[in-house]
Amino acid sequence: MKYKNCFLFLLTTFSLAISMDVFSANQSAQGIVEEAQQANALDHPAAFEIPRSAVIDIKDSISGRTYPLFIKLPKSYRSQPNKRYPVIYLTDSWYSFQIVSGATRFPMNFNKMDEAIIVAISYSEGSRGSSSRNRDYTPSVNPAWKDITGGAAAHRDFIETTVFDYVERHYRAEAGSRIFVGNSFGGLFGTYVLMSKPEMFDSYILGSPSYWWDKGYIFELEKQFRKSAKPVSAKVFIGIGELEKKVNGVGEDMVKEAQAFYDLMQQWSSRPQTKLLIIPEADHQTAFPTTAIHGLQWILGKCPPKGNCLQGNLN
């Protein structure tokens, strides 16, 4: 009996040891799996996506080119199915879409700015971004440039007939509230639209506009426009960095040119609401985010300067 009890004790101890080894092995294996998963997550992180956004390809029936549209819907879009929204139209989508989406999130969600649909028009598929924008955003043919130039009229018509139609058929867009936002050549393009078809947009935000283009072609166009006395009811915001004296080493003073165009607008027969913002310490690479948020606040802002708008959330 004594030996039997001893045997049972040894057997139990051995079994327990095996069980502990198995448990330890399982724990080690689990640890290895978790470490592998963590390493895999670090090597293959999930991509960040802008909420409520999509990319839609739109074809220009005249040129045959395809332009992706980056579209973001407001936070309340699903919860308020009867509401219609202003639309912010951006050029240079790869640059501007992320900036405007992020910059407007806080004021829109905190009820300090009207919510809006954001639509950023990208470059034509199959072309370099620079060649697409050089063609589509310039209002005159400039033989000094290697890229094709002077396609602004065609691009304007594509936006008016195709992009507007798509957005306003597929989304609850307020057709009477279109806001243009463009920077650099995009600002030049917006100025061309303002003087060729001012009714296309209700508001224009023109960031660091390249008025030096083609020896100041835009100022020749302005002379013709002023003589036409065409009515302009749109609001026009111009933003420029105080350090934007030169672009690519060229000696144009973009600040003086922006100031000059702003002054000329004050002479138009139907003087539009205008604002010029010269941004301290900003250059051509850094001015646009400030231009975009200040311009949109000027157009879509809901609260007085000293008002209390701290309602809402950041989700």
PDB file of C-alpha atoms in Angstrom:
ATOM      1  CA  MET A   1       0.000   0.000   0.000  1.00  0.00           C
ATOM      2  CA  LYS A   2       2.875   2.285   0.850  1.00  0.00           C
ATOM      3  CA  TYR A   3       4.498   1.650  -2.538  1.00  0.00           C
ATOM      4  CA  LYS A   4       1.157   2.107  -4.294  1.00  0.00           C
ATOM      5  CA  ASN A   5       0.687   5.505  -2.689  1.00  0.00           C
ATOM      6  CA  CYS A   6       4.236   6.439  -3.583  1.00  0.00           C
ATOM      7  CA  PHE A   7       3.652   5.370  -7.169  1.00  0.00           C
ATOM      8  CA  LEU A   8       0.454   7.421  -7.361  1.00  0.00           C
ATOM      9  CA  PHE A   9       2.294  10.451  -5.958  1.00  0.00           C
ATOM     10  CA  LEU A  10       5.057  10.126  -8.539  1.00  0.00           C
ATOM     11  CA  LEU A  11       2.533   9.622 -11.338  1.00  0.00           C
ATOM     12  CA  THR A  12       0.550  12.700 -10.281  1.00  0.00           C
ATOM     13  CA  THR A  13       3.720  14.783 -10.012  1.00  0.00           C
ATOM     14  CA  PHE A  14       4.887  13.605 -13.443  1.00  0.00           C
ATOM     15  CA  SER A  15       1.493  14.330 -15.011  1.00  0.00           C
ATOM     16  CA  LEU A  16       1.437  17.764 -13.444  1.00  0.00           C
ATOM     17  CA  ALA A  17       4.910  18.478 -14.772  1.00  0.00           C
ATOM     18  CA  ILE A  18       3.865  17.401 -18.248  1.00  0.00           C
ATOM     19  CA  SER A  19       0.743  19.554 -17.988  1.00  0.00           C
ATOM     20  CA  MET A  20       2.811  22.555 -16.914  1.00  0.00           C
ATOM     21  CA  ASP A  21       5.228  21.960 -19.784  1.00  0.00           C
ATOM     22  CA  VAL A  22       2.313  21.748 -22.234  1.00  0.00           C
ATOM     23  CA  PHE A  23       0.770  24.905 -20.753  1.00  0.00           C
ATOM     24  CA  SER A  24       4.128  26.655 -20.954  1.00  0.00           C
ATOM     25  CA  ALA A  25       4.610  25.493 -24.537  1.00  0.00           C
ATOM     26  CA  ASN A  26       1.128  26.687 -25.477  1.00  0.00           C
ATOM     27  CA  GLN A  27       1.787  30.024 -23.833  1.00  0.00           C
ATOM     28  CA  SER A  28       5.099  30.304 -25.661  1.00  0.00           C
ATOM     29  CA  ALA A  29       3.438  29.380 -28.946  1.00  0.00           C
ATOM     30  CA  GLN A  30       0.698  31.927 -28.326  1.00  0.00           C
ATOM     31  CA  GLY A  31       3.343  34.518 -27.550  1.00  0.00           C
ATOM     32  CA  ILE A  32       5.157  33.696 -30.773  1.00  0.00           C
ATOM     33  CA  VAL A  33       1.895  34.023 -32.731  1.00  0.00           C
ATOM     34  CA  GLU A  34       1.095  37.376 -31.100  1.00  0.00           C
ATOM     35  CA  GLU A  35       4.615  38.653 -31.759  1.00  0.00           C
ATOM     36  CA  ALA A  36       4.325  37.528 -35.377  1.00  0.00           C
ATOM     37  CA  GLN A  37       0.975  39.277 -35.720  1.00  0.00           C
ATOM     38  CA  GLN A  38       2.393  42.464 -34.240  1.00  0.00           C
ATOM     39  CA  ALA A  39       5.396  42.309 -36.540  1.00  0.00           C
ATOM     40  CA  ASN A  40       3.124  41.706 -39.512  1.00  0.00           C
ATOM     41  CA  ALA A  41       1.003  44.692 -38.509  1.00  0.00           C
ATOM     42  CA  LEU A  42       4.105  46.851 -38.367  1.00  0.00           C
ATOM     43  CA  ASP A  43       5.294  45.590 -41.749  1.00  0.00           C
ATOM     44  CA  HIS A  44       1.830  45.845 -43.328  1.00  0.00           C
ATOM     45  CA  PRO A  45      -0.047  48.666 -41.542  1.00  0.00           C
ATOM     46  CA  ALA A  46      -3.634  49.397 -42.513  1.00  0.00           C
ATOM     47  CA  ALA A  47      -3.981  52.448 -44.750  1.00  0.00           C
ATOM     48  CA  PHE A  48      -5.677  55.503 -43.283  1.00  0.00           C
ATOM     49  CA  GLU A  49      -8.796  56.520 -45.165  1.00  0.00           C
ATOM     50  CA  ILE A  50     -10.653  59.823 -45.082  1.00  0.00           C
ATOM     51  CA  PRO A  51     -14.123  59.095 -43.620  1.00  0.00           C
ATOM     52  CA  ARG A  52     -17.141  59.178 -45.937  1.00  0.00           C
ATOM     53  CA  SER A  53     -14.977  59.591 -49.024  1.00  0.00           C
ATOM     54  CA  ALA A  54     -14.883  57.930 -52.437  1.00  0.00           C
ATOM     55  CA  VAL A  55     -13.114  58.285 -55.785  1.00  0.00           C
ATOM     56  CA  ILE A  56     -15.271  58.354 -58.917  1.00  0.00           C
ATOM     57  CA  ASP A  57     -13.947  58.436 -62.498  1.00  0.00           C
ATOM     58  CA  ILE A  58     -15.620  60.991 -64.781  1.00  0.00           C
ATOM     59  CA  LYS A  59     -15.040  61.092 -68.530  1.00  0.00           C
ATOM     60  CA  ASP A  60     -14.886  64.295 -70.553  1.00  0.00           C
ATOM     61  CA  SER A  61     -16.935  63.459 -73.654  1.00  0.00           C
ATOM     62  CA  ILE A  62     -15.202  66.166 -75.708  1.00  0.00           C
ATOM     63  CA  SER A  63     -11.540  65.398 -75.010  1.00  0.00           C
ATOM     64  CA  GLY A  64     -12.036  61.707 -74.144  1.00  0.00           C
ATOM     65  CA  ARG A  65      -9.944  62.172 -71.002  1.00  0.00           C
ATOM     66  CA  THR A  66     -10.922  60.643 -67.652  1.00  0.00           C
ATOM     67  CA  TYR A  67     -10.675  62.683 -64.462  1.00  0.00           C
ATOM     68  CA  PRO A  68     -11.047  61.092 -61.009  1.00  0.00           C
ATOM     69  CA  LEU A  69     -13.216  63.019 -58.558  1.00  0.00           C
ATOM     70  CA  PHE A  70     -12.344  62.763 -54.859  1.00  0.00           C
ATOM     71  CA  ILE A  71     -15.639  63.194 -52.989  1.00  0.00           C
ATOM     72  CA  LYS A  72     -16.279  63.547 -49.264  1.00  0.00           C
ATOM     73  CA  LEU A  73     -19.766  63.742 -47.745  1.00  0.00           C
ATOM     74  CA  PRO A  74     -20.613  65.724 -44.588  1.00  0.00           C
ATOM     75  CA  LYS A  75     -21.020  63.942 -41.265  1.00  0.00           C
ATOM     76  CA  SER A  76     -24.781  64.616 -41.138  1.00  0.00           C
ATOM     77  CA  TYR A  77     -25.405  63.432 -44.709  1.00  0.00           C
ATOM     78  CA  ARG A  78     -27.064  60.110 -43.720  1.00  0.00           C
ATOM     79  CA  SER A  79     -28.815  61.315 -40.585  1.00  0.00           C
ATOM     80  CA  GLN A  80     -30.459  64.274 -42.368  1.00  0.00           C
ATOM     81  CA  PRO A  81     -31.785  62.780 -45.628  1.00  0.00           C
ATOM     82  CA  ASN A  82     -33.760  65.879 -46.595  1.00  0.00           C
ATOM     83  CA  LYS A  83     -30.897  68.337 -46.238  1.00  0.00           C
ATOM     84  CA  ARG A  84     -29.004  69.768 -49.226  1.00  0.00           C
ATOM     85  CA  TYR A  85     -25.422  70.968 -48.963  1.00  0.00           C
ATOM     86  CA  PRO A  86     -23.083  73.530 -50.512  1.00  0.00           C
ATOM     87  CA  VAL A  87     -20.304  72.025 -52.594  1.00  0.00           C
ATOM     88  CA  ILE A  88     -16.626  72.948 -52.322  1.00  0.00           C
ATOM     89  CA  TYR A  89     -14.891  72.284 -55.659  1.00  0.00           C
ATOM     90  CA  LEU A  90     -11.091  71.915 -55.496  1.00  0.00           C
ATOM     91  CA  THR A  91      -8.366  71.770 -58.107  1.00  0.00           C
ATOM     92  CA  ASP A  92      -5.131  69.766 -57.606  1.00  0.00           C
ATOM     93  CA  SER A  93      -6.962  67.047 -55.682  1.00  0.00           C
ATOM     94  CA  TRP A  94      -3.918  65.055 -54.511  1.00  0.00           C
ATOM     95  CA  TYR A  95      -2.723  68.115 -52.619  1.00  0.00           C
ATOM     96  CA  SER A  96      -5.879  70.008 -51.727  1.00  0.00           C
ATOM     97  CA  PHE A  97      -8.328  67.230 -50.779  1.00  0.00           C
ATOM     98  CA  GLN A  98      -6.468  66.115 -47.653  1.00  0.00           C
ATOM     99  CA  ILE A  99      -5.823  69.696 -46.523  1.00  0.00           C
ATOM    100  CA  VAL A 100      -9.392  70.952 -46.913  1.00  0.00           C
ATOM    101  CA  SER A 101     -10.914  67.750 -45.499  1.00  0.00           C
ATOM    102  CA  GLY A 102      -8.774  68.001 -42.367  1.00  0.00           C
ATOM    103  CA  ALA A 103      -8.996  71.776 -41.953  1.00  0.00           C
ATOM    104  CA  THR A 104     -12.807  71.889 -42.154  1.00  0.00           C
ATOM    105  CA  ARG A 105     -13.471  68.912 -39.877  1.00  0.00           C
ATOM    106  CA  PHE A 106     -13.264  70.821 -36.586  1.00  0.00           C
ATOM    107  CA  PRO A 107     -15.291  73.940 -37.571  1.00  0.00           C
ATOM    108  CA  MET A 108     -17.963  71.920 -39.389  1.00  0.00           C
ATOM    109  CA  ASN A 109     -18.383  69.385 -36.574  1.00  0.00           C
ATOM    110  CA  PHE A 110     -18.425  72.150 -33.958  1.00  0.00           C
ATOM    111  CA  ASN A 111     -21.136  74.079 -35.800  1.00  0.00           C
ATOM    112  CA  LYS A 112     -18.851  76.986 -36.605  1.00  0.00           C
ATOM    113  CA  MET A 113     -19.007  76.433 -40.357  1.00  0.00           C
ATOM    114  CA  ASP A 114     -21.798  75.186 -42.626  1.00  0.00           C
ATOM    115  CA  GLU A 115     -21.281  71.552 -43.585  1.00  0.00           C
ATOM    116  CA  ALA A 116     -20.470  71.015 -47.253  1.00  0.00           C
ATOM    117  CA  ILE A 117     -19.756  68.288 -49.772  1.00  0.00           C
ATOM    118  CA  ILE A 118     -16.116  68.366 -50.892  1.00  0.00           C
ATOM    119  CA  VAL A 119     -15.335  67.510 -54.533  1.00  0.00           C
ATOM    120  CA  ALA A 120     -11.696  67.592 -55.657  1.00  0.00           C
ATOM    121  CA  ILE A 121     -11.027  67.301 -59.384  1.00  0.00           C
ATOM    122  CA  SER A 122      -7.871  65.323 -60.075  1.00  0.00           C
ATOM    123  CA  TYR A 123      -5.520  65.295 -63.065  1.00  0.00           C
ATOM    124  CA  SER A 124      -6.414  63.414 -66.219  1.00  0.00           C
ATOM    125  CA  GLU A 125      -5.578  59.718 -66.019  1.00  0.00           C
ATOM    126  CA  GLY A 126      -2.481  58.567 -67.849  1.00  0.00           C
ATOM    127  CA  SER A 127      -0.758  61.957 -67.722  1.00  0.00           C
ATOM    128  CA  ARG A 128       1.737  63.531 -65.368  1.00  0.00           C
ATOM    129  CA  GLY A 129       0.102  65.839 -62.861  1.00  0.00           C
ATOM    130  CA  SER A 130       2.220  68.759 -64.020  1.00  0.00           C
ATOM    131  CA  SER A 131       1.335  68.311 -67.703  1.00  0.00           C
ATOM    132  CA  SER A 132      -2.373  67.949 -66.887  1.00  0.00           C
ATOM    133  CA  ARG A 133      -2.501  71.111 -64.786  1.00  0.00           C
ATOM    134  CA  ASN A 134      -0.292  73.081 -67.204  1.00  0.00           C
ATOM    135  CA  ARG A 135      -2.789  72.297 -69.946  1.00  0.00           C
ATOM    136  CA  ASP A 136      -6.053  72.581 -68.032  1.00  0.00           C
ATOM    137  CA  TYR A 137      -5.419  75.559 -65.737  1.00  0.00           C
ATOM    138  CA  THR A 138      -3.771  78.040 -68.141  1.00  0.00           C
ATOM    139  CA  PRO A 139      -5.982  80.492 -70.087  1.00  0.00           C
ATOM    140  CA  SER A 140      -3.611  81.148 -73.001  1.00  0.00           C
ATOM    141  CA  VAL A 141      -1.194  79.265 -75.238  1.00  0.00           C
ATOM    142  CA  ASN A 142       2.390  79.988 -74.227  1.00  0.00           C
ATOM    143  CA  PRO A 143       4.916  78.717 -76.817  1.00  0.00           C
ATOM    144  CA  ALA A 144       7.741  79.089 -74.281  1.00  0.00           C
ATOM    145  CA  TRP A 145       6.428  76.063 -72.376  1.00  0.00           C
ATOM    146  CA  LYS A 146       7.181  72.492 -73.458  1.00  0.00           C
ATOM    147  CA  ASP A 147       3.837  71.203 -72.171  1.00  0.00           C
ATOM    148  CA  ILE A 148       0.572  71.937 -73.935  1.00  0.00           C
ATOM    149  CA  THR A 149      -1.004  75.086 -72.486  1.00  0.00           C
ATOM    150  CA  GLY A 150      -4.147  77.154 -72.976  1.00  0.00           C
ATOM    151  CA  GLY A 151      -6.812  74.552 -72.130  1.00  0.00           C
ATOM    152  CA  ALA A 152      -8.619  76.517 -69.408  1.00  0.00           C
ATOM    153  CA  ALA A 153     -11.752  77.178 -71.486  1.00  0.00           C
ATOM    154  CA  ALA A 154     -12.203  73.478 -72.290  1.00  0.00           C
ATOM    155  CA  HIS A 155     -11.596  72.465 -68.669  1.00  0.00           C
ATOM    156  CA  ARG A 156     -14.052  75.092 -67.451  1.00  0.00           C
ATOM    157  CA  ASP A 157     -16.720  73.726 -69.796  1.00  0.00           C
ATOM    158  CA  PHE A 158     -16.023  70.155 -68.672  1.00  0.00           C
ATOM    159  CA  ILE A 159     -16.589  71.155 -65.054  1.00  0.00           C
ATOM    160  CA  GLU A 160     -19.754  73.087 -65.871  1.00  0.00           C
ATOM    161  CA  THR A 161     -21.409  70.479 -68.078  1.00  0.00           C
ATOM    162  CA  THR A 162     -20.098  67.149 -66.773  1.00  0.00           C
ATOM    163  CA  VAL A 163     -18.805  67.505 -63.210  1.00  0.00           C
ATOM    164  CA  PHE A 164     -21.665  69.701 -61.974  1.00  0.00           C
ATOM    165  CA  ASP A 165     -24.195  67.413 -63.638  1.00  0.00           C
ATOM    166  CA  TYR A 166     -22.765  64.277 -62.038  1.00  0.00           C
ATOM    167  CA  VAL A 167     -22.462  65.755 -58.545  1.00  0.00           C
ATOM    168  CA  GLU A 168     -25.915  67.331 -58.556  1.00  0.00           C
ATOM    169  CA  ARG A 169     -27.624  64.183 -59.894  1.00  0.00           C
ATOM    170  CA  HIS A 170     -25.959  61.751 -57.488  1.00  0.00           C
ATOM    171  CA  TYR A 171     -25.709  63.803 -54.294  1.00  0.00           C
ATOM    172  CA  ARG A 172     -27.891  66.254 -52.412  1.00  0.00           C
ATOM    173  CA  ALA A 173     -25.893  69.206 -53.664  1.00  0.00           C
ATOM    174  CA  GLU A 174     -27.233  72.734 -53.484  1.00  0.00           C
ATOM    175  CA  ALA A 175     -26.869  73.984 -57.065  1.00  0.00           C
ATOM    176  CA  GLY A 176     -27.054  77.587 -55.874  1.00  0.00           C
ATOM    177  CA  SER A 177     -24.075  77.226 -53.557  1.00  0.00           C
ATOM    178  CA  ARG A 178     -20.883  76.265 -55.398  1.00  0.00           C
ATOM    179  CA  ILE A 179     -17.517  77.306 -54.006  1.00  0.00           C
ATOM    180  CA  PHE A 180     -14.330  77.246 -56.090  1.00  0.00           C
ATOM    181  CA  VAL A 181     -10.956  76.720 -54.394  1.00  0.00           C
ATOM    182  CA  GLY A 182      -7.742  76.780 -56.408  1.00  0.00           C
ATOM    183  CA  ASN A 183      -4.076  77.426 -55.653  1.00  0.00           C
ATOM    184  CA  SER A 184      -1.186  78.671 -57.815  1.00  0.00           C
ATOM    185  CA  PHE A 185      -2.168  77.691 -61.381  1.00  0.00           C
ATOM    186  CA  GLY A 186      -5.494  76.664 -59.799  1.00  0.00           C
ATOM    187  CA  GLY A 187      -5.876  80.255 -58.566  1.00  0.00           C
ATOM    188  CA  LEU A 188      -5.094  81.514 -62.074  1.00  0.00           C
ATOM    189  CA  PHE A 189      -7.715  79.133 -63.484  1.00  0.00           C
ATOM    190  CA  GLY A 190     -10.310  80.292 -60.944  1.00  0.00           C
ATOM    191  CA  THR A 191      -9.670  83.919 -61.897  1.00  0.00           C
ATOM    192  CA  TYR A 192     -10.172  83.026 -65.554  1.00  0.00           C
ATOM    193  CA  VAL A 193     -13.502  81.347 -64.731  1.00  0.00           C
ATOM    194  CA  LEU A 194     -14.495  84.384 -62.636  1.00  0.00           C
ATOM    195  CA  MET A 195     -14.094  86.689 -65.628  1.00  0.00           C
ATOM    196  CA  SER A 196     -15.317  84.359 -68.383  1.00  0.00           C
ATOM    197  CA  LYS A 197     -18.314  82.733 -66.629  1.00  0.00           C
ATOM    198  CA  PRO A 198     -18.648  84.371 -63.212  1.00  0.00           C
ATOM    199  CA  GLU A 199     -22.016  82.726 -62.570  1.00  0.00           C
ATOM    200  CA  MET A 200     -20.467  79.222 -62.501  1.00  0.00           C
ATOM    201  CA  PHE A 201     -19.578  79.610 -58.825  1.00  0.00           C
ATOM    202  CA  ASP A 202     -21.128  81.621 -56.032  1.00  0.00           C
ATOM    203  CA  SER A 203     -17.779  82.093 -54.304  1.00  0.00           C
ATOM    204  CA  TYR A 204     -14.142  81.969 -55.369  1.00  0.00           C
ATOM    205  CA  ILE A 205     -11.111  81.276 -53.159  1.00  0.00           C
ATOM    206  CA  LEU A 206      -8.002  82.125 -55.149  1.00  0.00           C
ATOM    207  CA  GLY A 207      -4.806  80.971 -53.449  1.00  0.00           C
ATOM    208  CA  SER A 208      -1.425  82.388 -54.519  1.00  0.00           C
ATOM    209  CA  PRO A 209      -2.730  82.996 -58.056  1.00  0.00           C
ATOM    210  CA  SER A 210      -0.078  82.824 -60.789  1.00  0.00           C
ATOM    211  CA  TYR A 211      -0.883  86.174 -62.353  1.00  0.00           C
ATOM    212  CA  TRP A 212       2.616  86.281 -63.847  1.00  0.00           C
ATOM    213  CA  TRP A 213       1.519  83.664 -66.375  1.00  0.00           C
ATOM    214  CA  ASP A 214       2.236  84.563 -70.016  1.00  0.00           C
ATOM    215  CA  LYS A 215       3.508  88.077 -69.243  1.00  0.00           C
ATOM    216  CA  GLY A 216       0.500  88.970 -67.139  1.00  0.00           C
ATOM    217  CA  TYR A 217      -2.131  87.725 -69.594  1.00  0.00           C
ATOM    218  CA  ILE A 218      -4.797  87.789 -66.869  1.00  0.00           C
ATOM    219  CA  PHE A 219      -4.521  91.593 -66.610  1.00  0.00           C
ATOM    220  CA  GLU A 220      -5.195  91.955 -70.340  1.00  0.00           C
ATOM    221  CA  LEU A 221      -8.242  89.759 -69.852  1.00  0.00           C
ATOM    222  CA  GLU A 222      -9.328  91.948 -66.929  1.00  0.00           C
ATOM    223  CA  LYS A 223      -9.288  95.061 -69.151  1.00  0.00           C
ATOM    224  CA  GLN A 224     -11.684  93.379 -71.571  1.00  0.00           C
ATOM    225  CA  PHE A 225     -13.862  92.130 -68.742  1.00  0.00           C
ATOM    226  CA  ARG A 226     -14.139  95.560 -67.116  1.00  0.00           C
ATOM    227  CA  LYS A 227     -15.262  97.081 -70.410  1.00  0.00           C
ATOM    228  CA  SER A 228     -17.967  94.429 -70.767  1.00  0.00           C
ATOM    229  CA  ALA A 229     -19.509  95.492 -67.439  1.00  0.00           C
ATOM    230  CA  LYS A 230     -20.605  91.881 -66.914  1.00  0.00           C
ATOM    231  CA  PRO A 231     -22.331  91.558 -63.517  1.00  0.00           C
ATOM    232  CA  VAL A 232     -20.567  89.632 -60.751  1.00  0.00           C
ATOM    233  CA  SER A 233     -22.497  88.619 -57.649  1.00  0.00           C
ATOM    234  CA  ALA A 234     -19.922  86.134 -56.333  1.00  0.00           C
ATOM    235  CA  LYS A 235     -17.750  86.580 -53.251  1.00  0.00           C
ATOM    236  CA  VAL A 236     -14.022  86.591 -54.067  1.00  0.00           C
ATOM    237  CA  PHE A 237     -11.271  85.767 -51.550  1.00  0.00           C
ATOM    238  CA  ILE A 238      -7.590  86.074 -52.476  1.00  0.00           C
ATOM    239  CA  GLY A 239      -4.892  84.642 -50.204  1.00  0.00           C
ATOM    240  CA  ILE A 240      -1.166  85.152 -50.760  1.00  0.00           C
ATOM    241  CA  GLY A 241       1.957  84.614 -48.642  1.00  0.00           C
ATOM    242  CA  GLU A 242       3.933  87.755 -47.863  1.00  0.00           C
ATOM    243  CA  LEU A 243       7.131  85.982 -49.022  1.00  0.00           C
ATOM    244  CA  GLU A 244       5.815  85.096 -52.477  1.00  0.00           C
ATOM    245  CA  LYS A 245       8.118  87.412 -54.332  1.00  0.00           C
ATOM    246  CA  LYS A 246       9.425  84.830 -56.769  1.00  0.00           C
ATOM    247  CA  VAL A 247       8.345  81.479 -58.212  1.00  0.00           C
ATOM    248  CA  ASN A 248      10.963  79.021 -59.470  1.00  0.00           C
ATOM    249  CA  GLY A 249      13.562  81.791 -59.378  1.00  0.00           C
ATOM    250  CA  VAL A 250      11.572  84.072 -61.683  1.00  0.00           C
ATOM    251  CA  GLY A 251      11.449  87.727 -60.642  1.00  0.00           C
ATOM    252  CA  GLU A 252       7.656  88.264 -60.527  1.00  0.00           C
ATOM    253  CA  ASP A 253       6.286  89.807 -57.347  1.00  0.00           C
ATOM    254  CA  MET A 254       3.154  87.755 -56.750  1.00  0.00           C
ATOM    255  CA  VAL A 255       2.093  89.814 -53.733  1.00  0.00           C
ATOM    256  CA  LYS A 256       2.014  93.046 -55.770  1.00  0.00           C
ATOM    257  CA  GLU A 257       0.160  91.255 -58.567  1.00  0.00           C
ATOM    258  CA  ALA A 258      -2.469  89.883 -56.168  1.00  0.00           C
ATOM    259  CA  GLN A 259      -2.873  93.346 -54.637  1.00  0.00           C
ATOM    260  CA  ALA A 260      -3.169  94.877 -58.113  1.00  0.00           C
ATOM    261  CA  PHE A 261      -5.913  92.463 -59.183  1.00  0.00           C
ATOM    262  CA  TYR A 262      -7.761  93.017 -55.915  1.00  0.00           C
ATOM    263  CA  ASP A 263      -7.639  96.781 -56.500  1.00  0.00           C
ATOM    264  CA  LEU A 264      -8.947  96.356 -60.035  1.00  0.00           C
ATOM    265  CA  MET A 265     -11.958  94.382 -58.764  1.00  0.00           C
ATOM    266  CA  GLN A 266     -12.968  97.448 -56.739  1.00  0.00           C
ATOM    267  CA  GLN A 267     -13.470  99.261 -60.054  1.00  0.00           C
ATOM    268  CA  TRP A 268     -15.866  96.719 -61.562  1.00  0.00           C
ATOM    269  CA  SER A 269     -19.330  98.070 -62.294  1.00  0.00           C
ATOM    270  CA  SER A 270     -21.032  95.470 -60.098  1.00  0.00           C
ATOM    271  CA  ARG A 271     -18.422  95.374 -57.390  1.00  0.00           C
ATOM    272  CA  PRO A 272     -18.335  91.902 -55.771  1.00  0.00           C
ATOM    273  CA  GLN A 273     -17.708  91.187 -52.105  1.00  0.00           C
ATOM    274  CA  THR A 274     -13.951  90.826 -51.894  1.00  0.00           C
ATOM    275  CA  LYS A 275     -11.252  90.101 -49.348  1.00  0.00           C
ATOM    276  CA  LEU A 276      -7.464  90.005 -49.651  1.00  0.00           C
ATOM    277  CA  LEU A 277      -5.400  88.129 -47.056  1.00  0.00           C
ATOM    278  CA  ILE A 278      -1.608  88.568 -47.071  1.00  0.00           C
ATOM    279  CA  ILE A 279      -0.314  85.777 -44.837  1.00  0.00           C
ATOM    280  CA  PRO A 280       2.660  86.677 -42.622  1.00  0.00           C
ATOM    281  CA  GLU A 281       5.845  84.610 -43.059  1.00  0.00           C
ATOM    282  CA  ALA A 282       4.221  82.333 -45.667  1.00  0.00           C
ATOM    283  CA  ASP A 283       5.744  81.464 -49.025  1.00  0.00           C
ATOM    284  CA  HIS A 284       4.383  79.680 -52.092  1.00  0.00           C
ATOM    285  CA  GLN A 285       4.766  76.253 -50.492  1.00  0.00           C
ATOM    286  CA  THR A 286       3.082  77.088 -47.183  1.00  0.00           C
ATOM    287  CA  ALA A 287       0.369  79.687 -47.846  1.00  0.00           C
ATOM    288  CA  PHE A 288      -2.431  77.466 -49.162  1.00  0.00           C
ATOM    289  CA  PRO A 289      -3.669  75.777 -45.941  1.00  0.00           C
ATOM    290  CA  THR A 290      -4.193  79.205 -44.354  1.00  0.00           C
ATOM    291  CA  THR A 291      -5.827  80.555 -47.510  1.00  0.00           C
ATOM    292  CA  ALA A 292      -8.209  77.594 -47.690  1.00  0.00           C
ATOM    293  CA  ILE A 293      -9.472  77.636 -44.096  1.00  0.00           C
ATOM    294  CA  HIS A 294      -9.711  81.433 -43.825  1.00  0.00           C
ATOM    295  CA  GLY A 295     -11.455  81.662 -47.180  1.00  0.00           C
ATOM    296  CA  LEU A 296     -13.953  78.933 -46.302  1.00  0.00           C
ATOM    297  CA  GLN A 297     -14.603  80.472 -42.892  1.00  0.00           C
ATOM    298  CA  TRP A 298     -15.293  83.811 -44.598  1.00  0.00           C
ATOM    299  CA  ILE A 299     -17.787  82.129 -46.939  1.00  0.00           C
ATOM    300  CA  LEU A 300     -19.333  79.358 -44.806  1.00  0.00           C
ATOM    301  CA  GLY A 301     -18.711  80.626 -41.284  1.00  0.00           C
ATOM    302  CA  LYS A 302     -21.764  80.595 -39.002  1.00  0.00           C
ATOM    303  CA  CYS A 303     -20.646  82.401 -35.847  1.00  0.00           C
ATOM    304  CA  PRO A 304     -19.667  85.999 -35.097  1.00  0.00           C
ATOM    305  CA  PRO A 305     -16.025  86.560 -34.109  1.00  0.00           C
ATOM    306  CA  LYS A 306     -16.891  86.492 -30.387  1.00  0.00           C
ATOM    307  CA  GLY A 307     -19.657  83.909 -30.658  1.00  0.00           C
ATOM    308  CA  ASN A 308     -19.717  80.651 -28.707  1.00  0.00           C
ATOM    309  CA  CYS A 309     -19.662  77.781 -31.186  1.00  0.00           C
ATOM    310  CA  LEU A 310     -18.232  75.007 -29.026  1.00  0.00           C
ATOM    311  CA  GLN A 311     -20.925  72.469 -29.731  1.00  0.00           C
ATOM    312  CA  GLY A 312     -20.442  69.162 -31.509  1.00  0.00           C
ATOM    313  CA  ASN A 313     -17.655  66.608 -31.618  1.00  0.00           C
ATOM    314  CA  LEU A 314     -14.620  65.648 -33.632  1.00  0.00           C
ATOM    315  CA  ASN A 315     -15.831  62.258 -34.879  1.00  0.00           C
TER     316      ASN A 315
END
